[in-house]
Coordinates of C-alpha atoms and ligand atoms in Angstrom, one line a residue:
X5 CA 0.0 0.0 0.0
X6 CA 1.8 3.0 -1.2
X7 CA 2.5 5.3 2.1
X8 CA 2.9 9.5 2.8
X9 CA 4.4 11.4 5.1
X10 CA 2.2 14.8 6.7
X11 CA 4.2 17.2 9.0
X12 CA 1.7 19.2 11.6
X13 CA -1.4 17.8 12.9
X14 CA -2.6 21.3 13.0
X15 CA -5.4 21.9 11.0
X16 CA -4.0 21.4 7.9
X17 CA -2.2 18.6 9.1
X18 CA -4.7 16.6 10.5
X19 CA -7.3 17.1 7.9
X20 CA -4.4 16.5 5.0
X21 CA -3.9 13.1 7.2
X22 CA -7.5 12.1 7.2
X23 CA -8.1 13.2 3.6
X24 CA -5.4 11.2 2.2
X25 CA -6.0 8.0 4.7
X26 CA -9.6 8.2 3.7
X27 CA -8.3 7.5 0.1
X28 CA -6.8 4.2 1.4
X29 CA -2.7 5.4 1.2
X30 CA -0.9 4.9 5.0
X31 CA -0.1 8.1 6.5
X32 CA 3.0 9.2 8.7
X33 CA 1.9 12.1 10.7
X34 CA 5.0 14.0 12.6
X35 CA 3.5 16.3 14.9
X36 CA 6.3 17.6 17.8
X37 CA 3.6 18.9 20.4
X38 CA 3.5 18.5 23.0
X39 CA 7.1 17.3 23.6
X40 CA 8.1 20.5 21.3
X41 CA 5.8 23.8 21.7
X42 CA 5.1 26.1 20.0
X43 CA 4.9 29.7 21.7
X44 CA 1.2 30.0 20.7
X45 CA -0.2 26.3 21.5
X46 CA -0.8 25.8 25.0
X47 CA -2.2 21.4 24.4
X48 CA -0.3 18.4 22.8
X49 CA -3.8 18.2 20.9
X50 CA -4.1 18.0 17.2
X51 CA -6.1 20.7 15.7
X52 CA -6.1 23.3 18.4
X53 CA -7.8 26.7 17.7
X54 CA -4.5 28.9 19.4
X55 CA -6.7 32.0 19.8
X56 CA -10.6 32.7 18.6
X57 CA -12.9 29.2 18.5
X58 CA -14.9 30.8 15.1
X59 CA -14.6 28.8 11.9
X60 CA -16.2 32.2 10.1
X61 CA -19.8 33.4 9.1
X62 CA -22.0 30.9 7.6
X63 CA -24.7 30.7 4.9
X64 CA -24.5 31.9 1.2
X65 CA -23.8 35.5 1.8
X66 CA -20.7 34.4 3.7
X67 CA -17.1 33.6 1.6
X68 CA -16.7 31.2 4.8
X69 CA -20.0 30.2 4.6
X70 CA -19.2 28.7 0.8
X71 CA -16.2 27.3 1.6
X72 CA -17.9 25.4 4.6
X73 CA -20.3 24.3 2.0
X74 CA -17.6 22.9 -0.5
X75 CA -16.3 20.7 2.8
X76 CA -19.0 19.4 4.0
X77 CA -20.0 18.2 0.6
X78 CA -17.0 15.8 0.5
X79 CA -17.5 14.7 4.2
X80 CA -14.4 17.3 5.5
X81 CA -13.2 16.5 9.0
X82 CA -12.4 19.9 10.3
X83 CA -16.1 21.6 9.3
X84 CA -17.8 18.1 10.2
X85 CA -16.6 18.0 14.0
X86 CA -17.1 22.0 14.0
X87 CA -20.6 21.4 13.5
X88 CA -20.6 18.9 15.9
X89 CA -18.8 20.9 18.4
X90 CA -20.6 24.0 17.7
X91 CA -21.5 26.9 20.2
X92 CA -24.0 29.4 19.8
X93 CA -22.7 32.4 18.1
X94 CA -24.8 34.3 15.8
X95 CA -24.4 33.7 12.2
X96 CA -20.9 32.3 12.9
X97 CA -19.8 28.6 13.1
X98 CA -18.0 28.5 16.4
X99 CA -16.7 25.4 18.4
X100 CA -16.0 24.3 22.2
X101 CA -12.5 24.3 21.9
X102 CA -11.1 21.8 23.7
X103 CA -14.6 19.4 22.7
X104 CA -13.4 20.1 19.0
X105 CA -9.9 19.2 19.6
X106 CA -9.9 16.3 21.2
X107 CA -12.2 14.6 18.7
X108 CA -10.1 15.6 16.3
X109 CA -7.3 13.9 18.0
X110 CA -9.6 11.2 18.1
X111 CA -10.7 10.9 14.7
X112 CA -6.9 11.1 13.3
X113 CA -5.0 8.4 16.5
X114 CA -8.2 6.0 15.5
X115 CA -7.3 6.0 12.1
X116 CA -6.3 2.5 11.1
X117 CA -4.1 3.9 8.0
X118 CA -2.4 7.2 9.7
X119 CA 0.7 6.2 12.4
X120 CA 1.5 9.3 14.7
X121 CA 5.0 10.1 15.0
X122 CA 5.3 12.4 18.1
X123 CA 8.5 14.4 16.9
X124 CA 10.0 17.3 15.3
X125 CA 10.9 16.4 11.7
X126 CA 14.0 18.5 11.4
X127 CA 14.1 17.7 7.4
X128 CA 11.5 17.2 4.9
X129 CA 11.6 13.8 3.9
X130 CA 12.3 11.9 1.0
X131 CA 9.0 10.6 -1.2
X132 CA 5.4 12.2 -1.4
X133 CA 4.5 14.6 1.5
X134 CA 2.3 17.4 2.7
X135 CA 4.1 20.1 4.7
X136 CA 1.5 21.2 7.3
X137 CA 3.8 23.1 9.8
X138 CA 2.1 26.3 10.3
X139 CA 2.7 29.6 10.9
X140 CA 5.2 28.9 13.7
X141 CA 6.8 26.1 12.0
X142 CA 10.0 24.8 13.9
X143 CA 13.7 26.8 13.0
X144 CA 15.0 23.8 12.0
X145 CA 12.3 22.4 9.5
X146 CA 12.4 26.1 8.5
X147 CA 16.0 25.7 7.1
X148 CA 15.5 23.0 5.2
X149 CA 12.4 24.4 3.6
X150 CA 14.1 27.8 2.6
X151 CA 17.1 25.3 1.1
X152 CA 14.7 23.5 -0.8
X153 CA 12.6 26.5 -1.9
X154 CA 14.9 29.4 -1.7
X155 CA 15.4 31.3 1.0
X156 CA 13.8 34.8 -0.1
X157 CA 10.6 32.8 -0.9
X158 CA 10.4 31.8 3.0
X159 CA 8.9 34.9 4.8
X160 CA 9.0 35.0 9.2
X161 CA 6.6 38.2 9.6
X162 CA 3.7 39.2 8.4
X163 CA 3.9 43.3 7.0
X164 CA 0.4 43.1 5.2
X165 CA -1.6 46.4 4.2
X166 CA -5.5 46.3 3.6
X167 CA -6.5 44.8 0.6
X168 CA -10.1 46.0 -0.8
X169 CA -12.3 44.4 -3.5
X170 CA -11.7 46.4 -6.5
X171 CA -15.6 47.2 -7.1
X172 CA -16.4 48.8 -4.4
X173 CA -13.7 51.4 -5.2
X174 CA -14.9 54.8 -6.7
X175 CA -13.3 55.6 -9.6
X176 CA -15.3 59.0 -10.0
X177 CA -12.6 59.9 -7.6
X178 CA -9.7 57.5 -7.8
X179 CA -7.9 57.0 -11.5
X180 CA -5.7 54.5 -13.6
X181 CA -2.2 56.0 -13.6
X182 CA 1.6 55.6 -13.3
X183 CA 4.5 58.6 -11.7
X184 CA 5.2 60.1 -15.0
X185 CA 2.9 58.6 -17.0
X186 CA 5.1 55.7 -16.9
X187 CA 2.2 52.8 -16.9
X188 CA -1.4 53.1 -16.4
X189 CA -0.4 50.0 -13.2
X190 CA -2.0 51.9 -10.2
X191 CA -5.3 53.0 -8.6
X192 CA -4.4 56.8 -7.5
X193 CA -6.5 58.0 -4.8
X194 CA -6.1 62.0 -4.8
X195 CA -6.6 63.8 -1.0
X196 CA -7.1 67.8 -0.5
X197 CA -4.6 69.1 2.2
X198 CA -8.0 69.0 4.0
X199 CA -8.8 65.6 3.9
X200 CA -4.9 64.8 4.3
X201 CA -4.8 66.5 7.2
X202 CA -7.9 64.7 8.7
X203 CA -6.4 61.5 7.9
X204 CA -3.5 62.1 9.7
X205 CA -5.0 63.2 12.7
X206 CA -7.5 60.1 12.4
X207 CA -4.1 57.6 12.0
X208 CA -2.5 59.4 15.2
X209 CA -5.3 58.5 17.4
X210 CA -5.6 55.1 15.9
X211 CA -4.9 51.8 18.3
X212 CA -2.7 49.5 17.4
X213 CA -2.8 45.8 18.0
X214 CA -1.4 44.9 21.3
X215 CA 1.5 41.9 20.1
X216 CA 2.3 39.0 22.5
X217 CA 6.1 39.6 23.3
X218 CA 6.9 36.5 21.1
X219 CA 5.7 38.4 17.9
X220 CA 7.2 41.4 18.6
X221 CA 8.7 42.8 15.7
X222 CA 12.2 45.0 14.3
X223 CA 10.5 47.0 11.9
X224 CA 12.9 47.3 9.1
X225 CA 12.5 50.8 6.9
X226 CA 11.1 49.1 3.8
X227 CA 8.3 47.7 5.7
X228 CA 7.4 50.5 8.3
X229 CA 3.5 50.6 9.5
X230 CA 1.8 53.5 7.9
X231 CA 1.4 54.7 11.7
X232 CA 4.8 54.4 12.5
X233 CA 5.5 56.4 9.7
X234 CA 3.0 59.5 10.7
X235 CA 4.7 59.0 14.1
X236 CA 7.8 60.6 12.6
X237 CA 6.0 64.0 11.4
X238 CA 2.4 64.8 9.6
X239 CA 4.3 65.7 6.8
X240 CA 6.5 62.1 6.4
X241 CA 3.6 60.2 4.7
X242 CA 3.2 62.9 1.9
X243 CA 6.9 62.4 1.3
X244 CA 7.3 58.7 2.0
X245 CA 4.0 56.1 0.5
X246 CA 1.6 58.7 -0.1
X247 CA 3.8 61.3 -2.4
X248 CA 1.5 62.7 -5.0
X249 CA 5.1 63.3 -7.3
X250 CA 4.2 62.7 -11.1
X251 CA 0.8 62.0 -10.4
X252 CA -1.8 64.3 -12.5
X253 CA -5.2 64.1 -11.6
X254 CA -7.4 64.3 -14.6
X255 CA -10.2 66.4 -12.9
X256 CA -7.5 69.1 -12.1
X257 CA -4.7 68.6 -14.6
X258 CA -2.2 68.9 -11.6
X259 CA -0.2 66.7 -8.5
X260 CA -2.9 66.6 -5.4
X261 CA -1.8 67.2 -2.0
X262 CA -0.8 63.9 -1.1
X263 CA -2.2 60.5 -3.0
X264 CA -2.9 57.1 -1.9
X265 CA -1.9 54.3 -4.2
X266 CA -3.2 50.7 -5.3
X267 CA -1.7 47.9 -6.7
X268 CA -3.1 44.5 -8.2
X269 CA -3.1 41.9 -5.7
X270 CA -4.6 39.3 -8.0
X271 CA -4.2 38.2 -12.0
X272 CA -7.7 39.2 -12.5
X273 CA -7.7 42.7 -11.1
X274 CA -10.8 42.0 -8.4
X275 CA -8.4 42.4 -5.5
X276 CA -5.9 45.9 -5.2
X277 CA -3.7 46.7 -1.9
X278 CA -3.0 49.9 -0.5
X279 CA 0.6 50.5 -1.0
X280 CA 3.1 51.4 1.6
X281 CA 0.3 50.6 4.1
X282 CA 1.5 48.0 6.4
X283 CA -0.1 48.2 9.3
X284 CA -0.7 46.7 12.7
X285 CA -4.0 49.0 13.8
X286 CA -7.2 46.8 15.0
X287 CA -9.4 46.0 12.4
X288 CA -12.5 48.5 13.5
X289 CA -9.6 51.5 13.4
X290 CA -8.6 50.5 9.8
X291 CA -12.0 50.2 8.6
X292 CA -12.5 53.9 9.5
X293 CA -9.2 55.2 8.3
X294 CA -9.9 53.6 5.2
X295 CA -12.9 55.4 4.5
X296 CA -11.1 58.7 4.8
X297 CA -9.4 58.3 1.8
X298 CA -11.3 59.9 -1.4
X299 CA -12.5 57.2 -3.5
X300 CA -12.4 54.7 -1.0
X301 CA -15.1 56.0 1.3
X302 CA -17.6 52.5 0.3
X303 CA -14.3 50.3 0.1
X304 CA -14.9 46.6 1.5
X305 CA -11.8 45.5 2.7
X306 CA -11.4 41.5 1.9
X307 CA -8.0 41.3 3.7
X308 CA -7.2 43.8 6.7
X309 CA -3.6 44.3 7.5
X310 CA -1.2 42.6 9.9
X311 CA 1.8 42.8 11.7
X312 CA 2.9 39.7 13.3
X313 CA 5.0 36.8 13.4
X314 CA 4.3 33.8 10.6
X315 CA 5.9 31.1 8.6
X316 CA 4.9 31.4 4.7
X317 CA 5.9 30.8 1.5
X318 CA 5.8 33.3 -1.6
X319 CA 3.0 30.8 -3.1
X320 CA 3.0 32.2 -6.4
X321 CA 6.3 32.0 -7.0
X322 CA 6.9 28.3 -5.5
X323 CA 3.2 26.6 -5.9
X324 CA 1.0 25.0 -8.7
X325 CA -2.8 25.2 -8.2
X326 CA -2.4 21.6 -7.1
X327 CA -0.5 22.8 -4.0
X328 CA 2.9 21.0 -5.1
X329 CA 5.9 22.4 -4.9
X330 CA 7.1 23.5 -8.6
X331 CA 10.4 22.6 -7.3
X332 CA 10.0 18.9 -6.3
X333 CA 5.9 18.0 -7.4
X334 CA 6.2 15.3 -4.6
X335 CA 6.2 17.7 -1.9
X336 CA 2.6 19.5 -1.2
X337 CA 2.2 22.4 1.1
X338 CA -0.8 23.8 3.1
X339 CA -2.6 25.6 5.7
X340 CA -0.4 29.3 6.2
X341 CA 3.0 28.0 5.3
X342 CA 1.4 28.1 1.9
X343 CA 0.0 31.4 1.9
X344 CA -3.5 31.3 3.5
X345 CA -4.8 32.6 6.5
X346 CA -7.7 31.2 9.0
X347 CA -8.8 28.2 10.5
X348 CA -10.8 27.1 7.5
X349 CA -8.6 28.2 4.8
X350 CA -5.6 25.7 6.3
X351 CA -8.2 22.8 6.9
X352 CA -9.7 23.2 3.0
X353 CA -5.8 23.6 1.5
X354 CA -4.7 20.4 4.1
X355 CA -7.6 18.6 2.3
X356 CA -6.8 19.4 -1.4
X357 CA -3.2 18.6 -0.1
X358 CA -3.9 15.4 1.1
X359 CA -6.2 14.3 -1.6
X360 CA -3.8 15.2 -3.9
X361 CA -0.8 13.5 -2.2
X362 CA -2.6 10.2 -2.0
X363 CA -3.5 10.1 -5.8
X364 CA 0.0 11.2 -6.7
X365 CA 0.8 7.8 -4.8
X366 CA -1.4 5.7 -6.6
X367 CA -0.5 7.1 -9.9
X368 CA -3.4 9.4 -10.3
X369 CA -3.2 13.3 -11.4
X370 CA -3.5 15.5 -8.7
X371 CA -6.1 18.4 -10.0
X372 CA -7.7 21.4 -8.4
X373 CA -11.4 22.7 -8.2
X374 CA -12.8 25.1 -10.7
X375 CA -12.3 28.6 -10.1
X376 CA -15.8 29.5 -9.5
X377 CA -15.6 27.4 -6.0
X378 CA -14.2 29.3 -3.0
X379 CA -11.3 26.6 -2.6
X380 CA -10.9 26.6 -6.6
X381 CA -10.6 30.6 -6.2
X382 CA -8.0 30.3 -3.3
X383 CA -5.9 28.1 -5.0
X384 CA -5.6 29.4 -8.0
X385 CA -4.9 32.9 -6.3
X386 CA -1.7 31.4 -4.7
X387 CA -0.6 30.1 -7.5
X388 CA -1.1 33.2 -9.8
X389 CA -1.1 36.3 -7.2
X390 CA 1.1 39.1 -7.6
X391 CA 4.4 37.7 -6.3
X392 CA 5.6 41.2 -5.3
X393 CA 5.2 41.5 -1.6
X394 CA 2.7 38.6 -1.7
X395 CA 1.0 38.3 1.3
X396 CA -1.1 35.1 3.0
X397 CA -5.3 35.4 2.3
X398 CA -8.5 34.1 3.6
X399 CA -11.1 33.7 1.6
X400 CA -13.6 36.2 0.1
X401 CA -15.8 37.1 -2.8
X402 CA -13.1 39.0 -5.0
X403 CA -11.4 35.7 -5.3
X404 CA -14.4 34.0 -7.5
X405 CA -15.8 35.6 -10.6
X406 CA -18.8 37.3 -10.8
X407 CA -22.3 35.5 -12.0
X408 CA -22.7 37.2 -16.0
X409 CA -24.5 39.9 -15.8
X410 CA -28.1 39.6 -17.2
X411 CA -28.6 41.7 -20.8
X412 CA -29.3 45.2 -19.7
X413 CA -28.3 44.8 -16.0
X414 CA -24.7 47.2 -15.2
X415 CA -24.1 46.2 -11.7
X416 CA -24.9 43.6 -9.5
X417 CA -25.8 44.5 -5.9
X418 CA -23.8 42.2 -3.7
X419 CA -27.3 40.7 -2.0
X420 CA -28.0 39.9 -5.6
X421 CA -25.1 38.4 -6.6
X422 CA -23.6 36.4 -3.7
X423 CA -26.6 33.5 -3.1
X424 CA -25.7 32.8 -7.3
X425 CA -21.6 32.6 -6.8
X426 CA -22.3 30.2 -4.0
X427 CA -25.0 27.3 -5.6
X428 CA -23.2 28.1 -9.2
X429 CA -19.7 27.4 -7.1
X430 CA -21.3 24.2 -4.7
X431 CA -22.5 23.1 -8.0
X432 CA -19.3 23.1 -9.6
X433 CA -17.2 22.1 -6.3
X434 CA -19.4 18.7 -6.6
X435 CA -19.0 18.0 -10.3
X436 CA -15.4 18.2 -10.2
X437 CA -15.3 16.4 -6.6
X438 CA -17.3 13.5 -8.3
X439 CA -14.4 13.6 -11.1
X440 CA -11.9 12.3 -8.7
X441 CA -14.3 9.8 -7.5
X442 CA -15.5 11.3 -4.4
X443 CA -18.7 10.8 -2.6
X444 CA -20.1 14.1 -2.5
X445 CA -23.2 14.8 -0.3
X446 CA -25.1 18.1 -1.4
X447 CA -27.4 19.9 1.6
X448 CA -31.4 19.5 0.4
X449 CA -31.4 23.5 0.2
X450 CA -28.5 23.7 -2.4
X451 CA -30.3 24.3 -5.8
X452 CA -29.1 23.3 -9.1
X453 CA -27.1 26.2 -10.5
X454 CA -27.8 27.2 -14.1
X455 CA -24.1 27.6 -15.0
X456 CA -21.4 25.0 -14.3
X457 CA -18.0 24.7 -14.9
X458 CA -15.3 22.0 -16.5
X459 CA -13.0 21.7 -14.1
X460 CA -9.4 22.5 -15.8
X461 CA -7.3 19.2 -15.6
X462 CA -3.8 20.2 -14.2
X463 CA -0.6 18.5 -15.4
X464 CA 1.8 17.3 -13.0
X465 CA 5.6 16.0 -13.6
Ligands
FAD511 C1 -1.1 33.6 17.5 C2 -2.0 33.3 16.3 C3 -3.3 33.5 16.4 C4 -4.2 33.1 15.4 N1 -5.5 33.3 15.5 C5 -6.4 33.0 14.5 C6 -7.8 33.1 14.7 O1 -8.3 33.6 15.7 N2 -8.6 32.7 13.7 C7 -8.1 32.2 12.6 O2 -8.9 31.8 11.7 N3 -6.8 32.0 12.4 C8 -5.9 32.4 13.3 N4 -4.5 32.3 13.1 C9 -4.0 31.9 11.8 C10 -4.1 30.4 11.4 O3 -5.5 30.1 11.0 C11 -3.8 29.4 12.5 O4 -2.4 29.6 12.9 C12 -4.0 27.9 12.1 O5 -3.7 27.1 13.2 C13 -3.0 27.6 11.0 O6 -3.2 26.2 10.7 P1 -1.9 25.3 10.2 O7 -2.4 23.9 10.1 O8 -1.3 26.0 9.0 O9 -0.9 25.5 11.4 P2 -1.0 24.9 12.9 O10 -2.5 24.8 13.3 O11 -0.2 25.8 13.7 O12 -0.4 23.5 12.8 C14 1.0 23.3 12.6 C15 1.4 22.1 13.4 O13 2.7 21.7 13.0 C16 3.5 21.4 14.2 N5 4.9 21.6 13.8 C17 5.6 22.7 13.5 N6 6.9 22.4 13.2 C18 7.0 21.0 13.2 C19 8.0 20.1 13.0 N7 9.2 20.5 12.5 N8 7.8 18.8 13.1 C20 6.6 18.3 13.5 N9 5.5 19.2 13.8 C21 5.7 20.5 13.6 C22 3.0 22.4 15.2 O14 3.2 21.9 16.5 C23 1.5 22.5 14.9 O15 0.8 21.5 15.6 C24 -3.7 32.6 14.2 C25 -2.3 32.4 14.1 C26 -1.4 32.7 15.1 C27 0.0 32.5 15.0

């Protein structure tokens, strides 16, 4: 029986484990907790939640919501026990920690195919294996990773700045344009010394997010926070990440006071990121100071910023869609070492991993989901993001084309459109599940969606 190794039995880990056991391969799961800690895990248990017990929103107006629709559809362990662990909490799908845990634990030591290995791997191994180490993956595996990847594709902090879904920008206000006319790449945002001058004063009194003293970061001048920047004078912004120099706005032929600038996060344009704009403010505080800038006043943010400790590859540059390494295909990566961010988001790429790893070892072609499901969306984002500054995300609506519009209709209203994205995306989630010979198990409620998708077949080597 042809055998895999999986390193973490975080959630990644453990689902990757069960996902690939589950296609009858053996499964050697290395997990070093609890004889090794990490500084964030307080249990030796597999699958523990290290801060909030929320899995995300549910239902089809929720990006989470669609992505817990896709798992459970295939029988996923991580969005099973959740639901079986569940507290109340609103719309959101949250779990009795330690409940959740241990039955994870459970589910993966009962396993007749998976042996746990309780130790660090200090190397990865030789043969067909799913890296699943986490954010706070161990120094040494971390070595060997950056040799076998390169080691300025292996990132140890987090310096993210908000990324907004490029619809919900106003382009009344903001325009397409390059310093000097030099490309039409950016998404200028033009302020007034007036409504400069009231973003600074609203970034001065912002709060920043209190870091345990294990994520405590240099800050090194490439990648200051915005508010560490302001910190240093009102005027340092306007000559730092906000200079309006070669910039002329079209509705006044000349530079603005100061500018904010946008640039494409994803292949397809749906996602832009504020550049320069690293941050570590709470999430409520960036909201507000977001809709100071002109243009950006009705901006959803699908990915606030972050400042923190974390263990990730430059996905687009090292993974296919398929979640191997382009380096050595036999190695598969997932949860945040391979560029995603949440709870969910590691336990969905740790099943595609796992999946994949398994029919790798019994000859078959690993393959992702179509685009228009949420994990299809993600995937396929790693793998073709903008590798500059590339940053880990979670899952939202940017990262799934929009239904076609109707003849005659201009926009859709998000209410409108996001009950279609998620049955058109379930719908095509399940046909390309059923592809690889899964059992796939639809909720009553999830209609037949009009349009479906082929799911692209992905070559491996
Ligand atoms: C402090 C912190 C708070 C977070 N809070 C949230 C939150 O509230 N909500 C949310 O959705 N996401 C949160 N995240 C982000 C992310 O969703 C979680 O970190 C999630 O646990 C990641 O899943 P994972 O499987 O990639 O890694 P993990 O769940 O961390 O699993 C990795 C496992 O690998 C093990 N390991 C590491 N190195 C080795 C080695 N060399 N050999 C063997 N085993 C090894 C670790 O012990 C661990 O069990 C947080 C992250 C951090 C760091």
């Amino acid at each position: 029986m042809p055998e895999i190794t999986v390193i973490g039995a975080g959630l990644a880990g453990s689902e990757a484990a069960l996902s690939a056991a589950a296609q009858g391969v053996r499964v050697r799961l290395y997990e070093m907790r609890p004889r090794k800690m990490t500084p964030a895990h307080r249990t030796g248990d597999f699958a523990e939640l290290v801060c909030s017990t929320s899995l995300g929103g549910e239902g089809e107006m929720q990006s989470k919501g669609m992505l817990q629709a896709e798992l459970r559809s295939v029988g996923g362990t991580i969005v099973g026990t959740a639901d079986r662990s569940r507290v109340p909490a609103g719309n959101a799908l949250a779990v009795d920690r330690d409940a959740f845990s241990a039955s994870v634990t459970e589910q993966v030591r009962r396993h007749p195919l998976i042996t746990v290995v309780e130790e660090e791997l200090e190397r990865v191994p030789e043969g067909i294996c799913v890296i699943a180490s986490g954010p706070l993956t161990s120094d040494a595996l971390a070595e060997d990773l950056a040799r076998l990847t390169g080691s300025e594709r292996l990132s140890f902090y987090d310096a993210a700045a908000p990324v907004l879904d490029a619809s919900s920008i106003d382009m009344n206000v903001a325009w397409r344009a390059g310093r000097y006319d030099q490309s039409a790449d950016y998404i200028n945002c033009p302020f007034t010394k007036e409504e400069y001058l009231r973003f600074i004063g609203a970034l001065e009194t912002a709060r920043t997010h209190t870091p345990h003293d294990w994520e405590k970061l240099e800050f090194f001048e490439g990648c200051m926070p915005i508010e560490e920047i302001a910190r240093r004078g009102p005027d340092t912004p306007r000559f730092g990440p906000m200079s309006p120099k070669g910039l002329d706005d079209p509705r006044t032929g000349r530079w603005p006071y100061a500018v904010a600038q946008l640039r494409q996060e994803d292949a397809e344009g749906r996602m832009w990121s504020l550049v320069g704009f690293q941050t570590g403010l709470k999430w409520g505080d960036q909201k507000e100071l977001v809709a100071l800038i002109p243009g950006l006043e009705q901006a959803e943010i699908v990915r606030y910023g972050v400042m923190h400790r974390n263990t990730y590859l430059n996905a687009p540059e090292v993974l296919r869609e398929t979640l191997q390494l382009k380096a050595d295909p036999q190695k598969f990566v997932a949860g945040v070492l391979a560029g995603t961010e949440g709870y969910l988001e590691s336990a969905a790429t740790g099943w595609l991993a796992g999946l994949n790893a398994a029919r790798l070892a019994q000859g078959l072609e690993p393959s992702a989901p179509p685009q228009s499901s949420m994990l299809g969306g993600l995937v396929h984002y790693l793998a073709s993001a903008n590798p500059k500054g590339f940053q880990p995300m979670n899952v939202n609506w940017a990262l799934v084309p929009d239904p076609e519009l109707p003849a005659g209709k201009r926009k859709w209203g998000k209410r409108e459109k996001r009950p279609l994205m998620f049955r058109a995306g379930l719908q095509a989630f399940s046909t390309w599940a059923e592809a690889q010979g899964l059992v796939v198990t639809l909720p009553a409620t999830a209609q037949p969606a009009a349009a479906q998708e082929k799911p692209a077949a992905i070559a491996h080597s």
